[in-house]
XYZ file of C-alpha atoms in Angstrom:
82
model
C -3.846 17.775 1.452
C -5.413 17.167 4.821
C -5.560 14.076 6.906
C -9.139 13.386 5.682
C -8.109 13.793 2.022
C -5.303 11.229 2.433
C -7.874 8.827 4.105
C -10.216 9.215 1.370
C -7.418 8.459 -1.248
C -6.530 5.348 0.908
C -10.167 4.150 1.092
C -10.492 4.714 -2.763
C -7.401 2.643 -3.363
C -8.639 -0.063 -1.037
C -12.141 -0.140 -2.477
C -10.484 -0.452 -6.057
C -8.225 -3.351 -5.164
C -11.182 -5.165 -3.520
C -13.039 -4.718 -6.846
C -9.964 -6.253 -8.721
C -8.973 -2.821 -10.200
C -5.349 -3.499 -9.401
C -3.777 -0.553 -11.758
C -6.265 2.098 -10.650
C -5.621 1.067 -6.920
C -1.712 1.515 -7.326
C -2.497 4.831 -8.844
C -4.210 5.856 -5.751
C -1.700 4.344 -3.212
C 0.971 6.278 -5.020
C -0.998 9.414 -4.431
C -1.250 8.603 -0.834
C 2.541 7.992 -0.327
C 3.341 11.167 -2.538
C 1.391 13.096 0.094
C 2.428 11.239 3.229
C 5.667 9.444 2.320
C 5.825 7.360 5.575
C 2.367 6.046 5.231
C 3.222 2.380 5.993
C -0.287 1.187 5.481
C -0.365 2.599 1.954
C 2.896 0.805 1.235
C 1.633 -2.600 2.581
C -1.732 -2.154 0.581
C 0.111 -1.309 -2.562
C 2.262 -4.149 -2.094
C -0.691 -6.588 -2.075
C -1.721 -4.865 -5.268
C 1.536 -5.740 -7.068
C 1.551 -9.159 -5.713
C -1.990 -9.609 -7.008
C -0.619 -8.388 -10.352
C 2.130 -11.083 -10.010
C 4.903 -8.614 -9.685
C 6.442 -10.345 -6.709
C 9.667 -8.321 -6.549
C 7.838 -4.979 -6.341
C 5.649 -6.504 -3.738
C 8.146 -7.606 -1.678
C 10.344 -4.352 -1.743
C 7.154 -2.462 -0.759
C 6.289 -4.767 2.383
C 9.848 -4.469 3.406
C 9.456 -0.536 3.191
C 6.279 -0.812 5.258
C 7.803 -2.627 8.194
C 10.957 -0.555 7.755
C 8.784 2.692 8.415
C 6.854 0.857 11.206
C 8.540 -2.253 12.826
C 5.470 -2.718 15.151
C 3.150 -3.183 12.053
C 2.517 -6.879 12.554
C 0.374 -7.142 9.415
C 3.432 -6.128 7.213
C 5.498 -8.907 8.647
C 2.634 -11.580 8.173
C 2.335 -10.372 4.591
C 6.064 -10.988 4.113
C 5.883 -14.401 5.588
C 3.121 -15.325 3.150
């Protein structure tokens, strides 16, 4: 996949999450990560989806992965603090 395809997948996942379609959004975030394993934003956003699904353990694991990949990603740290 090219960068635009990955961006399209991420945007679809974000839209699904905003619509409350948690399971579907996670599937799209997983596609982004499969294509770009270091996509820290996808990890962060997928963590939010898991947290909304009340799977706090998985959410925290993914947030930690997000900031591990990019220690400069302030939003990831903010989400971990919440």
